[in-house]
Amino acid sequence: MGFLDTLFGRSKPVKPDLDQLFGVPSAALTLEAGAGFTPTGLGSVCFAAVEGAAFVQVEQQVRALLDADTERGGVPVEASKDGYGYSWLLARHRPEELPELVNDLHAVNSELEANGFGPQLLCSLVGFRDPEGQSLALVYLYKRGTFYPVCKRPDQQERDNALEIELANLLKNDLRIEPDLSRWFPVWGAPGMEE
C-alpha cells in the first residue's frame, strides 16, 4: 500500500481465505455451549452465474463432486436461484456431520475459484437452530474472508440484531468476524437458513 492510499484512506482488498471455513466446526461447539444453537446439517454457497460453456461445465463438475456419495445414501445437492438472480447450491448432511458439510462448501468454493470464477463467489452459509426454533446462519463473505451471524426471529421476517452482536462477540476467538456491520446483509430465504 502506498503513501497516497494511506492518505486517502484506501486499503487493499482482503484476499479470500477459504480455509477460514474449517473454523466453523469449532465455532459450532462454542455456539452450542454459549447460546444453545446446534447445526441443522444445511449449508449453501451463493454465486453470480455467468453465461458460457466454461461456467456451465464447472458448475456441472461441482454438482457431480457433491453428488458423488448419493449412491451410498447421500442427498444430492440442490441448485436454485433467488429473487435477485443469484445461484445457490445447497448441501444437506445430518446435523452431526458438520465437518463433512464444511468440506463440501469448501470444495464448491475451491472448484469455482480454481477455474477462474472466484469473482462470482459471494458467500457461503451454514445453518443453525436453537431449541425455541430461532434460526441462525453463519455467513462467510468470500471477498472479505470474514464471517457474520444472521439471526431470524421465529416466525418473523425480522432480524435479532442484539443477538447477532452477542453471537459475534461469542465467536470472535473461533472465526474472523466482519468488523463492518454495514456488510452484515440479511439472507432471507437463503437455502440452508430457513428450512
Coordinates of C-alpha atoms in Angstrom, one line a residue:
M1 CA 0.0 0.0 0.0
G2 CA 1.4 3.4 -1.0
F3 CA 1.5 6.7 0.7
L4 CA -1.4 8.1 -1.3
D5 CA -3.5 5.1 -0.5
T6 CA -2.9 5.7 3.2
L7 CA -3.5 9.5 2.9
F8 CA -6.9 9.0 1.1
G9 CA -8.0 6.1 3.3
R10 CA -7.9 3.4 0.6
S11 CA -6.9 -0.1 1.6
K12 CA -6.1 -3.2 -0.3
P13 CA -9.0 -5.7 -0.5
V14 CA -8.7 -8.7 1.8
K15 CA -7.6 -11.8 -0.1
P16 CA -10.2 -14.6 0.3
D17 CA -9.0 -17.3 2.7
L18 CA -11.3 -20.4 2.2
D19 CA -9.5 -22.2 4.9
Q20 CA -11.4 -20.0 7.3
L21 CA -14.4 -22.2 6.7
F22 CA -12.7 -25.0 8.6
G23 CA -13.1 -22.9 11.8
V24 CA -16.9 -23.5 11.6
P25 CA -16.9 -26.9 13.5
S26 CA -15.1 -25.4 16.5
A27 CA -17.4 -22.3 16.3
A28 CA -20.3 -24.7 16.4
L29 CA -19.1 -26.1 19.7
T30 CA -18.9 -22.5 21.1
L31 CA -22.4 -21.7 19.8
E32 CA -23.9 -24.8 21.4
A33 CA -22.2 -24.3 24.8
G34 CA -22.7 -20.5 24.9
A35 CA -26.1 -20.0 23.2
G36 CA -27.8 -23.3 22.6
F37 CA -27.6 -23.2 18.8
T38 CA -26.9 -26.5 17.1
P39 CA -26.2 -27.3 13.4
T40 CA -29.1 -28.1 11.1
G41 CA -26.9 -30.0 8.6
L42 CA -27.7 -27.5 5.9
G43 CA -25.2 -25.2 4.1
S44 CA -25.1 -23.4 0.9
V45 CA -22.9 -21.4 -1.5
C46 CA -24.1 -18.3 -3.3
F47 CA -22.5 -17.1 -6.6
A48 CA -23.4 -14.9 -9.5
A49 CA -23.8 -17.3 -12.5
V50 CA -22.2 -16.2 -15.8
E51 CA -23.2 -17.2 -19.3
G52 CA -21.0 -19.5 -21.2
A53 CA -20.0 -23.1 -21.7
A54 CA -17.0 -22.9 -19.3
F55 CA -19.1 -21.8 -16.4
V56 CA -21.7 -24.5 -17.1
Q57 CA -19.0 -27.1 -17.2
V58 CA -17.5 -26.0 -13.9
E59 CA -21.0 -25.9 -12.3
Q60 CA -21.7 -29.5 -13.5
Q61 CA -18.3 -30.6 -12.1
V62 CA -19.1 -29.1 -8.7
R63 CA -22.5 -30.8 -8.7
A64 CA -21.0 -34.1 -9.7
L65 CA -18.4 -33.8 -6.9
L66 CA -21.1 -33.1 -4.3
D67 CA -23.4 -35.8 -5.6
A68 CA -20.7 -38.5 -5.6
D69 CA -22.0 -40.0 -2.4
T70 CA -25.6 -40.3 -3.4
E71 CA -25.2 -44.0 -4.2
R72 CA -24.2 -44.5 -0.6
G73 CA -27.3 -42.8 0.7
G74 CA -26.1 -39.2 0.5
V75 CA -28.6 -36.5 -0.6
P76 CA -28.0 -34.8 -3.9
V77 CA -27.0 -31.1 -3.9
E78 CA -29.9 -28.8 -4.8
A79 CA -29.5 -25.8 -7.2
S80 CA -31.7 -22.8 -7.1
K81 CA -31.9 -19.1 -8.0
D82 CA -33.1 -16.4 -5.7
G83 CA -35.2 -13.3 -6.5
Y84 CA -32.0 -11.3 -7.3
G85 CA -30.8 -13.8 -9.9
Y86 CA -28.0 -15.3 -7.8
S87 CA -27.4 -19.0 -7.9
W88 CA -27.3 -21.2 -4.8
L89 CA -26.0 -24.7 -4.2
L90 CA -27.5 -26.3 -1.1
A91 CA -25.7 -29.3 0.5
R92 CA -27.5 -31.5 3.1
H93 CA -25.9 -33.6 5.8
R94 CA -27.0 -35.0 9.1
P95 CA -26.6 -32.3 11.8
E96 CA -23.7 -34.3 13.4
E97 CA -21.8 -34.3 10.0
L98 CA -20.8 -30.6 10.2
P99 CA -17.2 -31.3 9.2
E100 CA -18.4 -33.1 6.1
L101 CA -20.7 -30.2 5.3
V102 CA -17.9 -27.7 5.6
N103 CA -15.7 -29.9 3.3
D104 CA -18.5 -29.7 0.7
L105 CA -18.8 -25.9 1.0
H106 CA -15.0 -25.6 0.8
A107 CA -14.9 -27.8 -2.3
V108 CA -17.6 -25.8 -4.1
N109 CA -15.7 -22.5 -3.4
S110 CA -12.3 -24.0 -4.3
E111 CA -13.5 -25.5 -7.6
L112 CA -15.1 -22.3 -8.7
E113 CA -12.0 -20.3 -7.7
A114 CA -9.6 -22.7 -9.3
N115 CA -11.4 -22.4 -12.6
G116 CA -11.2 -18.6 -12.6
F117 CA -14.7 -17.9 -11.3
G118 CA -13.6 -16.6 -7.8
P119 CA -15.0 -13.1 -8.6
Q120 CA -18.5 -14.7 -9.0
L121 CA -18.4 -16.1 -5.5
L122 CA -20.5 -14.1 -3.0
C123 CA -21.0 -16.0 0.3
S124 CA -21.4 -19.4 1.9
L125 CA -23.6 -20.1 4.9
V126 CA -24.1 -22.8 7.5
G127 CA -27.4 -23.1 9.2
F128 CA -28.1 -23.5 13.0
R129 CA -31.2 -23.5 15.2
D130 CA -31.8 -23.1 18.9
P131 CA -34.4 -25.1 20.9
E132 CA -37.0 -22.4 20.5
G133 CA -36.8 -22.6 16.7
Q134 CA -34.8 -19.4 16.1
S135 CA -32.6 -19.8 13.0
L136 CA -29.0 -18.6 12.7
A137 CA -26.8 -18.6 9.7
L138 CA -23.0 -18.1 9.9
V139 CA -22.3 -16.3 6.7
Y140 CA -18.8 -16.3 5.1
L141 CA -18.2 -13.4 2.9
Y142 CA -15.9 -14.7 0.1
K143 CA -14.5 -11.3 -0.9
R144 CA -13.8 -10.2 2.7
G145 CA -12.6 -13.5 4.2
T146 CA -14.8 -12.9 7.2
F147 CA -17.9 -14.2 8.9
Y148 CA -21.0 -12.7 10.5
P149 CA -24.1 -14.1 12.1
V150 CA -27.7 -13.6 10.8
C151 CA -30.4 -14.4 13.3
K152 CA -34.0 -14.5 12.3
R153 CA -36.7 -14.3 14.9
P154 CA -39.0 -17.3 14.9
D155 CA -42.0 -16.9 12.5
Q156 CA -41.0 -13.4 11.5
Q157 CA -39.1 -11.7 8.7
E158 CA -37.1 -9.7 11.3
R159 CA -33.5 -9.9 12.5
D160 CA -32.5 -10.1 16.1
N161 CA -29.6 -7.6 15.9
A162 CA -28.8 -7.7 19.6
L163 CA -28.4 -11.5 19.5
E164 CA -26.2 -11.1 16.3
I165 CA -23.8 -8.8 18.1
E166 CA -23.8 -11.1 21.2
L167 CA -23.0 -14.1 19.0
A168 CA -20.3 -12.3 17.1
N169 CA -18.6 -11.5 20.4
L170 CA -19.0 -15.1 21.4
L171 CA -17.4 -16.3 18.2
K172 CA -14.6 -13.8 17.9
N173 CA -12.0 -16.3 19.1
D174 CA -13.2 -19.0 16.7
L175 CA -13.8 -17.1 13.5
R176 CA -12.7 -13.9 11.8
I177 CA -15.7 -11.7 12.3
E178 CA -16.6 -9.0 9.8
P179 CA -16.0 -5.7 11.7
D180 CA -18.1 -3.5 9.3
L181 CA -21.7 -4.0 10.4
S182 CA -23.0 -2.4 7.2
R183 CA -21.7 -5.6 5.5
W184 CA -23.9 -7.9 7.6
F185 CA -26.5 -8.4 4.9
P186 CA -29.7 -10.3 5.6
V187 CA -30.0 -13.5 3.7
W188 CA -33.8 -14.0 3.8
G189 CA -34.9 -17.1 2.1
A190 CA -31.4 -18.4 1.6
P191 CA -31.2 -22.1 1.1
G192 CA -29.9 -23.6 4.3
M193 CA -31.1 -21.0 6.6
E194 CA -34.9 -21.2 6.7
E195 CA -35.7 -24.9 6.2

